[in-house]
N, CA and C atoms as an extended XYZ file, in Angstrom:
315
Properties=species:S:1:pos:R:3:atomname:S:1:resname:S:1:resid:I:1 pbc="F F F"
N       -33.871       17.241       70.340 N   MET     1
C       -35.037       18.062       70.171 CA  MET     1
C       -36.175       17.257       69.534 C   MET     1
N       -35.821       16.470       68.535 N   LEU     2
C       -36.824       15.654       67.864 CA  LEU     2
C       -37.406       14.619       68.812 C   LEU     2
N       -36.557       14.036       69.647 N   LEU     3
C       -37.020       13.046       70.606 CA  LEU     3
C       -37.957       13.668       71.632 C   LEU     3
N       -37.664       14.870       72.078 N   VAL     4
C       -38.538       15.574       73.028 CA  VAL     4
C       -39.907       15.824       72.392 C   VAL     4
N       -39.907       16.240       71.129 N   GLY     5
C       -41.173       16.456       70.425 CA  GLY     5
C       -41.978       15.179       70.275 C   GLY     5
N       -41.279       14.065       70.010 N   LEU     6
C       -41.960       12.783       69.880 CA  LEU     6
C       -42.582       12.346       71.198 C   LEU     6
N       -41.831       12.477       72.275 N   VAL     7
C       -42.363       12.104       73.591 CA  VAL     7
C       -43.559       12.988       73.945 C   VAL     7
N       -43.468       14.276       73.644 N   TYR     8
C       -44.585       15.184       73.922 CA  TYR     8
C       -45.812       14.797       73.108 C   TYR     8
N       -45.613       14.449       71.845 N   ALA     9
C       -46.744       14.072       70.994 CA  ALA     9
C       -47.397       12.783       71.470 C   ALA     9
N       -46.618       11.882       72.028 N   LEU    10
C       -47.168       10.626       72.496 CA  LEU    10
C       -47.966       10.776       73.788 C   LEU    10
N       -47.693       11.811       74.546 N   ARG    11
C       -48.352       11.961       75.847 CA  ARG    11
C       -49.285       13.166       75.931 C   ARG    11
N       -49.511       13.837       74.837 N   ALA    12
C       -50.208       15.115       74.878 CA  ALA    12
C       -51.663       14.989       74.434 C   ALA    12
N       -52.457       14.271       75.196 N   GLU    13
C       -53.877       14.104       74.858 CA  GLU    13
C       -54.631       15.429       74.994 C   GLU    13
N       -54.310       16.196       76.008 N   ARG    14
C       -54.987       17.477       76.206 CA  ARG    14
C       -54.655       18.452       75.075 C   ARG    14
N       -53.407       18.448       74.619 N   THR    15
C       -53.020       19.305       73.504 CA  THR    15
C       -53.739       18.890       72.226 C   THR    15
N       -53.869       17.580       72.009 N   ALA    16
C       -54.590       17.098       70.832 CA  ALA    16
C       -56.049       17.547       70.882 C   ALA    16
N       -56.645       17.546       72.059 N   ALA    17
C       -58.030       17.992       72.193 CA  ALA    17
C       -58.151       19.482       71.884 C   ALA    17
N       -57.213       20.271       72.368 N   THR    18
C       -57.237       21.710       72.098 CA  THR    18
C       -57.064       22.001       70.615 C   THR    18
N       -56.128       21.326       69.985 N   ILE    19
C       -55.907       21.530       68.548 CA  ILE    19
C       -57.121       21.059       67.757 C   ILE    19
N       -57.731       19.964       68.176 N   GLY    20
C       -58.936       19.471       67.506 CA  GLY    20
C       -60.079       20.473       67.575 C   GLY    20
N       -60.273       21.079       68.751 N   ARG    21
C       -61.336       22.097       68.868 CA  ARG    21
C       -61.036       23.302       67.981 C   ARG    21
N       -59.771       23.718       67.943 N   LEU    22
C       -59.375       24.846       67.102 CA  LEU    22
C       -59.620       24.541       65.618 C   LEU    22
N       -59.214       23.363       65.183 N   ILE    23
C       -59.443       22.973       63.788 CA  ILE    23
C       -60.938       22.914       63.493 C   ILE    23
N       -61.709       22.386       64.431 N   GLY    24
C       -63.159       22.325       64.243 CA  GLY    24
C       -63.777       23.709       64.098 C   GLY    24
N       -63.331       24.649       64.914 N   ARG    25
C       -63.853       26.019       64.801 CA  ARG    25
C       -63.466       26.662       63.476 C   ARG    25
N       -62.202       26.434       63.054 N   LEU    26
C       -61.756       26.995       61.777 CA  LEU    26
C       -62.543       26.415       60.607 C   LEU    26
N       -62.752       25.112       60.606 N   PHE    27
C       -63.527       24.505       59.534 CA  PHE    27
C       -64.984       24.965       59.563 C   PHE    27
N       -65.510       25.200       60.753 N   ARG    28
C       -66.894       25.665       60.868 CA  ARG    28
C       -67.031       27.066       60.252 C   ARG    28
N       -65.990       27.895       60.409 N   ARG    29
C       -66.027       29.233       59.813 CA  ARG    29
C       -65.935       29.171       58.294 C   ARG    29
N       -65.063       28.301       57.793 N   VAL    30
C       -64.858       28.196       56.354 CA  VAL    30
C       -66.035       27.475       55.689 C   VAL    30
N       -66.490       26.435       56.331 N   ARG    31
C       -67.569       25.619       55.772 CA  ARG    31
C       -68.615       25.375       56.856 C   ARG    31
N       -69.670       26.153       56.881 N   PRO    32
C       -70.663       26.054       57.962 CA  PRO    32
C       -71.339       24.690       58.081 C   PRO    32
N       -71.363       23.905       57.019 N   THR    33
C       -71.999       22.587       57.104 CA  THR    33
C       -71.058       21.520       57.668 C   THR    33
N       -69.822       21.924       57.976 N   SER    34
C       -68.849       20.989       58.522 CA  SER    34
C       -69.251       20.559       59.926 C   SER    34
N       -68.708       19.439       60.346 N   GLN    35
C       -68.989       18.958       61.700 CA  GLN    35
C       -68.357       19.889       62.722 C   GLN    35
N       -68.877       19.893       63.909 N   GLY    36
C       -68.465       20.846       64.924 CA  GLY    36
C       -67.132       20.536       65.582 C   GLY    36
N       -66.705       21.435       66.459 N   PRO    37
C       -65.418       21.277       67.159 CA  PRO    37
C       -65.342       20.018       68.018 C   PRO    37
N       -66.470       19.583       68.566 N   ALA    38
C       -66.445       18.387       69.420 CA  ALA    38
C       -66.076       17.140       68.618 C   ALA    38
N       -66.558       17.061       67.394 N   VAL    39
C       -66.242       15.902       66.548 CA  VAL    39
C       -64.768       15.912       66.178 C   VAL    39
N       -64.256       17.085       65.814 N   TRP    40
C       -62.841       17.189       65.463 CA  TRP    40
C       -61.958       16.907       66.673 C   TRP    40
N       -62.388       17.358       67.837 N   GLU    41
C       -61.634       17.076       69.063 CA  GLU    41
C       -61.552       15.575       69.295 C   GLU    41
N       -62.679       14.894       69.175 N   GLN    42
C       -62.706       13.451       69.398 CA  GLN    42
C       -61.838       12.718       68.371 C   GLN    42
N       -61.890       13.149       67.112 N   ARG    43
C       -61.087       12.505       66.072 CA  ARG    43
C       -59.590       12.683       66.327 C   ARG    43
N       -59.194       13.885       66.691 N   LEU    44
C       -57.767       14.135       66.906 CA  LEU    44
C       -57.249       13.414       68.149 C   LEU    44
N       -58.045       13.375       69.201 N   VAL    45
C       -57.638       12.642       70.407 CA  VAL    45
C       -57.546       11.150       70.100 C   VAL    45
N       -58.490       10.634       69.328 N   SER    46
C       -58.457        9.225       68.938 CA  SER    46
C       -57.210        8.925       68.109 C   SER    46
N       -56.892        9.822       67.176 N   PHE    47
C       -55.687        9.642       66.358 CA  PHE    47
C       -54.431        9.673       67.218 C   PHE    47
N       -54.372       10.600       68.167 N   GLN    48
C       -53.198       10.705       69.042 CA  GLN    48
C       -53.047        9.449       69.897 C   GLN    48
N       -54.154        8.951       70.456 N   LEU    49
C       -54.087        7.742       71.283 CA  LEU    49
C       -53.673        6.529       70.452 C   LEU    49
N       -54.214        6.430       69.245 N   HIS    50
C       -53.854        5.321       68.362 CA  HIS    50
C       -52.369        5.390       67.990 C   HIS    50
N       -51.884        6.588       67.672 N   SER    51
C       -50.473        6.757       67.314 CA  SER    51
C       -49.571        6.422       68.499 C   SER    51
N       -49.950        6.863       69.683 N   ALA    52
C       -49.145        6.574       70.879 CA  ALA    52
C       -49.109        5.073       71.151 C   ALA    52
N       -50.248        4.412       70.979 N   GLU    53
C       -50.299        2.965       71.196 CA  GLU    53
C       -49.400        2.231       70.200 C   GLU    53
N       -49.445        2.649       68.941 N   ARG    54
C       -48.600        2.017       67.919 CA  ARG    54
C       -47.116        2.242       68.206 C   ARG    54
N       -46.761        3.447       68.674 N   MET    55
C       -45.358        3.712       68.995 CA  MET    55
C       -44.898        2.879       70.186 C   MET    55
N       -45.778        2.675       71.149 N   HIS    56
C       -45.395        1.844       72.292 CA  HIS    56
C       -45.224        0.384       71.868 C   HIS    56
N       -46.031       -0.064       70.916 N   GLN    57
C       -45.929       -1.442       70.460 CA  GLN    57
C       -44.737       -1.646       69.531 C   GLN    57
N       -44.515       -0.691       68.613 N   ARG    58
C       -43.508       -0.893       67.572 CA  ARG    58
C       -42.418        0.170       67.585 C   ARG    58
N       -42.224        0.834       68.701 N   GLY    59
C       -41.205        1.871       68.779 CA  GLY    59
C       -39.797        1.345       68.604 C   GLY    59
N       -39.558        0.125       69.062 N   TRP    60
C       -38.231       -0.463       68.920 CA  TRP    60
C       -37.868       -0.643       67.459 C   TRP    60
N       -38.856       -0.987       66.632 N   LEU    61
C       -38.596       -1.168       65.203 CA  LEU    61
C       -38.246        0.167       64.540 C   LEU    61
N       -38.949        1.220       64.941 N   ALA    62
C       -38.642        2.546       64.404 CA  ALA    62
C       -37.243        2.998       64.825 C   ALA    62
N       -36.889        2.746       66.077 N   SER    63
C       -35.550        3.123       66.548 CA  SER    63
C       -34.463        2.331       65.827 C   SER    63
N       -34.690        1.045       65.645 N   LEU    64
C       -33.719        0.215       64.950 CA  LEU    64
C       -33.539        0.674       63.507 C   LEU    64
N       -34.633        0.954       62.828 N   SER    65
C       -34.512        1.399       61.436 CA  SER    65
C       -33.847        2.774       61.354 C   SER    65
N       -34.060        3.630       62.334 N   GLN    66
C       -33.414        4.942       62.346 CA  GLN    66
C       -31.905        4.814       62.536 C   GLN    66
N       -31.480        3.939       63.444 N   PHE    67
C       -30.049        3.723       63.637 CA  PHE    67
C       -29.417        3.098       62.394 C   PHE    67
N       -30.137        2.193       61.740 N   LEU    68
C       -29.638        1.605       60.500 CA  LEU    68
C       -29.491        2.678       59.423 C   LEU    68
N       -30.456        3.582       59.345 N   LEU    69
C       -30.382        4.673       58.381 CA  LEU    69
C       -29.169        5.565       58.648 C   LEU    69
N       -28.918        5.899       59.902 N   ILE    70
C       -27.766        6.732       60.260 CA  ILE    70
C       -26.464        6.020       59.888 C   ILE    70
N       -26.395        4.728       60.150 N   PHE    71
C       -25.203        3.953       59.821 CA  PHE    71
C       -24.957        3.942       58.311 C   PHE    71
N       -26.006        3.726       57.528 N   VAL    72
C       -25.861        3.700       56.072 CA  VAL    72
C       -25.468        5.081       55.547 C   VAL    72
N       -26.085        6.137       56.065 N   GLU    73
C       -25.732        7.488       55.619 CA  GLU    73
C       -24.287        7.839       55.965 C   GLU    73
N       -23.822        7.413       57.124 N   ALA    74
C       -22.431        7.660       57.491 CA  ALA    74
C       -21.496        6.913       56.546 C   ALA    74
N       -21.859        5.696       56.180 N   GLY    75
C       -21.048        4.942       55.227 CA  GLY    75
C       -21.006        5.591       53.858 C   GLY    75
N       -22.146        6.090       53.394 N   VAL    76
C       -22.186        6.777       52.105 CA  VAL    76
C       -21.339        8.045       52.152 C   VAL    76
N       -21.405        8.770       53.252 N   LEU    77
C       -20.602        9.973       53.398 CA  LEU    77
C       -19.115        9.653       53.359 C   LEU    77
N       -18.701        8.628       54.057 N   VAL    78
C       -17.295        8.249       54.082 CA  VAL    78
C       -16.843        7.793       52.695 C   VAL    78
N       -17.679        7.029       52.002 N   LEU    79
C       -17.320        6.595       50.647 CA  LEU    79
C       -17.211        7.780       49.684 C   LEU    79
N       -18.113        8.723       49.795 N   CYS    80
C       -18.042        9.914       48.943 CA  CYS    80
C       -16.763       10.694       49.200 C   CYS    80
N       -16.395       10.818       50.442 N   LEU    81
C       -15.154       11.522       50.769 CA  LEU    81
C       -13.933       10.772       50.241 C   LEU    81
N       -13.990        9.448       50.295 N   ALA    82
C       -12.871        8.660       49.768 CA  ALA    82
C       -12.779        8.808       48.249 C   ALA    82
N       -13.913        8.887       47.574 N   PHE    83
C       -13.899        9.011       46.114 CA  PHE    83
C       -13.372       10.362       45.647 C   PHE    83
N       -13.502       11.397       46.456 N   VAL    84
C       -12.986       12.711       46.050 CA  VAL    84
C       -11.547       12.929       46.493 C   VAL    84
N       -10.946       11.928       47.118 N   GLY    85
C        -9.523       12.003       47.402 CA  GLY    85
C        -9.133       12.268       48.835 C   GLY    85
N       -10.069       12.287       49.768 N   VAL    86
C        -9.725       12.476       51.179 CA  VAL    86
C        -9.123       11.166       51.688 C   VAL    86
N        -7.906       11.218       52.246 N   PRO    87
C        -7.278        9.971       52.708 CA  PRO    87
C        -8.065        9.360       53.863 C   PRO    87
N        -8.226        8.058       53.821 N   MET    88
C        -9.012        7.356       54.836 CA  MET    88
C        -8.093        6.532       55.737 C   MET    88
N        -7.247        7.216       56.481 N   ASP    89
C        -6.406        6.535       57.459 CA  ASP    89
C        -7.278        6.138       58.640 C   ASP    89
N        -6.713        5.397       59.572 N   GLY    90
C        -7.466        4.945       60.735 CA  GLY    90
C        -8.105        6.076       61.529 C   GLY    90
N        -7.292        7.037       62.043 N   PRO    91
C        -7.895        8.116       62.829 CA  PRO    91
C        -8.816        9.013       61.988 C   PRO    91
N        -8.469        9.215       60.725 N   THR    92
C        -9.302       10.064       59.879 CA  THR    92
C       -10.664        9.431       59.662 C   THR    92
N       -10.681        8.122       59.424 N   PHE    93
C       -11.932        7.411       59.209 CA  PHE    93
C       -12.840        7.534       60.431 C   PHE    93
N       -12.277        7.316       61.604 N   SER    94
C       -13.096        7.396       62.814 CA  SER    94
C       -13.556        8.827       63.082 C   SER    94
N       -12.712        9.803       62.760 N   SER    95
C       -13.134       11.186       62.980 CA  SER    95
C       -14.235       11.575       62.001 C   SER    95
N       -14.180       11.065       60.757 N   TRP    96
C       -15.260       11.354       59.801 CA  TRP    96
C       -16.561       10.687       60.234 C   TRP    96
N       -16.454        9.478       60.773 N   CYS    97
C       -17.661        8.809       61.280 CA  CYS    97
C       -18.258        9.588       62.450 C   CYS    97
N       -17.408       10.059       63.338 N   ALA    98
C       -17.899       10.842       64.469 CA  ALA    98
C       -18.521       12.148       64.004 C   ALA    98
N       -17.903       12.774       63.010 N   ALA    99
C       -18.452       14.035       62.491 CA  ALA    99
C       -19.793       13.802       61.791 C   ALA    99
N       -19.916       12.701       61.056 N   SER   100
C       -21.187       12.433       60.395 CA  SER   100
C       -22.268       12.119       61.411 C   SER   100
N       -21.919       11.419       62.491 N   TRP   101
C       -22.889       11.120       63.534 CA  TRP   101
C       -23.380       12.404       64.203 C   TRP   101
N       -22.446       13.314       64.499 N   SER   102
C       -22.846       14.549       65.177 CA  SER   102
C       -23.641       15.465       64.256 C   SER   102
N       -23.392       15.407       62.950 N   SER   103
C       -24.162       16.261       62.027 CA  SER   103
C       -25.544       15.723       61.801 C   SER   103
N       -25.752       14.418       61.924 N   ILE   104
C       -27.069       13.820       61.713 CA  ILE   104
C       -27.946       14.038       62.941 C   ILE   104
N       -27.374       13.972       64.128 N   ARG   105
C       -28.177       14.125       65.334 CA  ARG   105
C       -28.642       15.526       65.354 C   ARG   105
């Protein structure tokens, strides 16, 4: 689900424009001296394009760090279970790793 949201955010220039216009209208109501919806639309579309470009350039680094985080969290979970007395036999260890992986996803 998170991955679908990320892909949508990276490709949703039209949605960013719509949200920008909405934010611009809301700010115009709250603060009449604020810049108009067109400026907010342009800013949000620019931010979305910049974010998408950065993800395309450095997305592999984000994915690698996320997998490293999952691996470390699974290790901490297994160590915590071992410290409270859960036996860490071969099949039990692998089943706990699988359970931690499925709970994180």
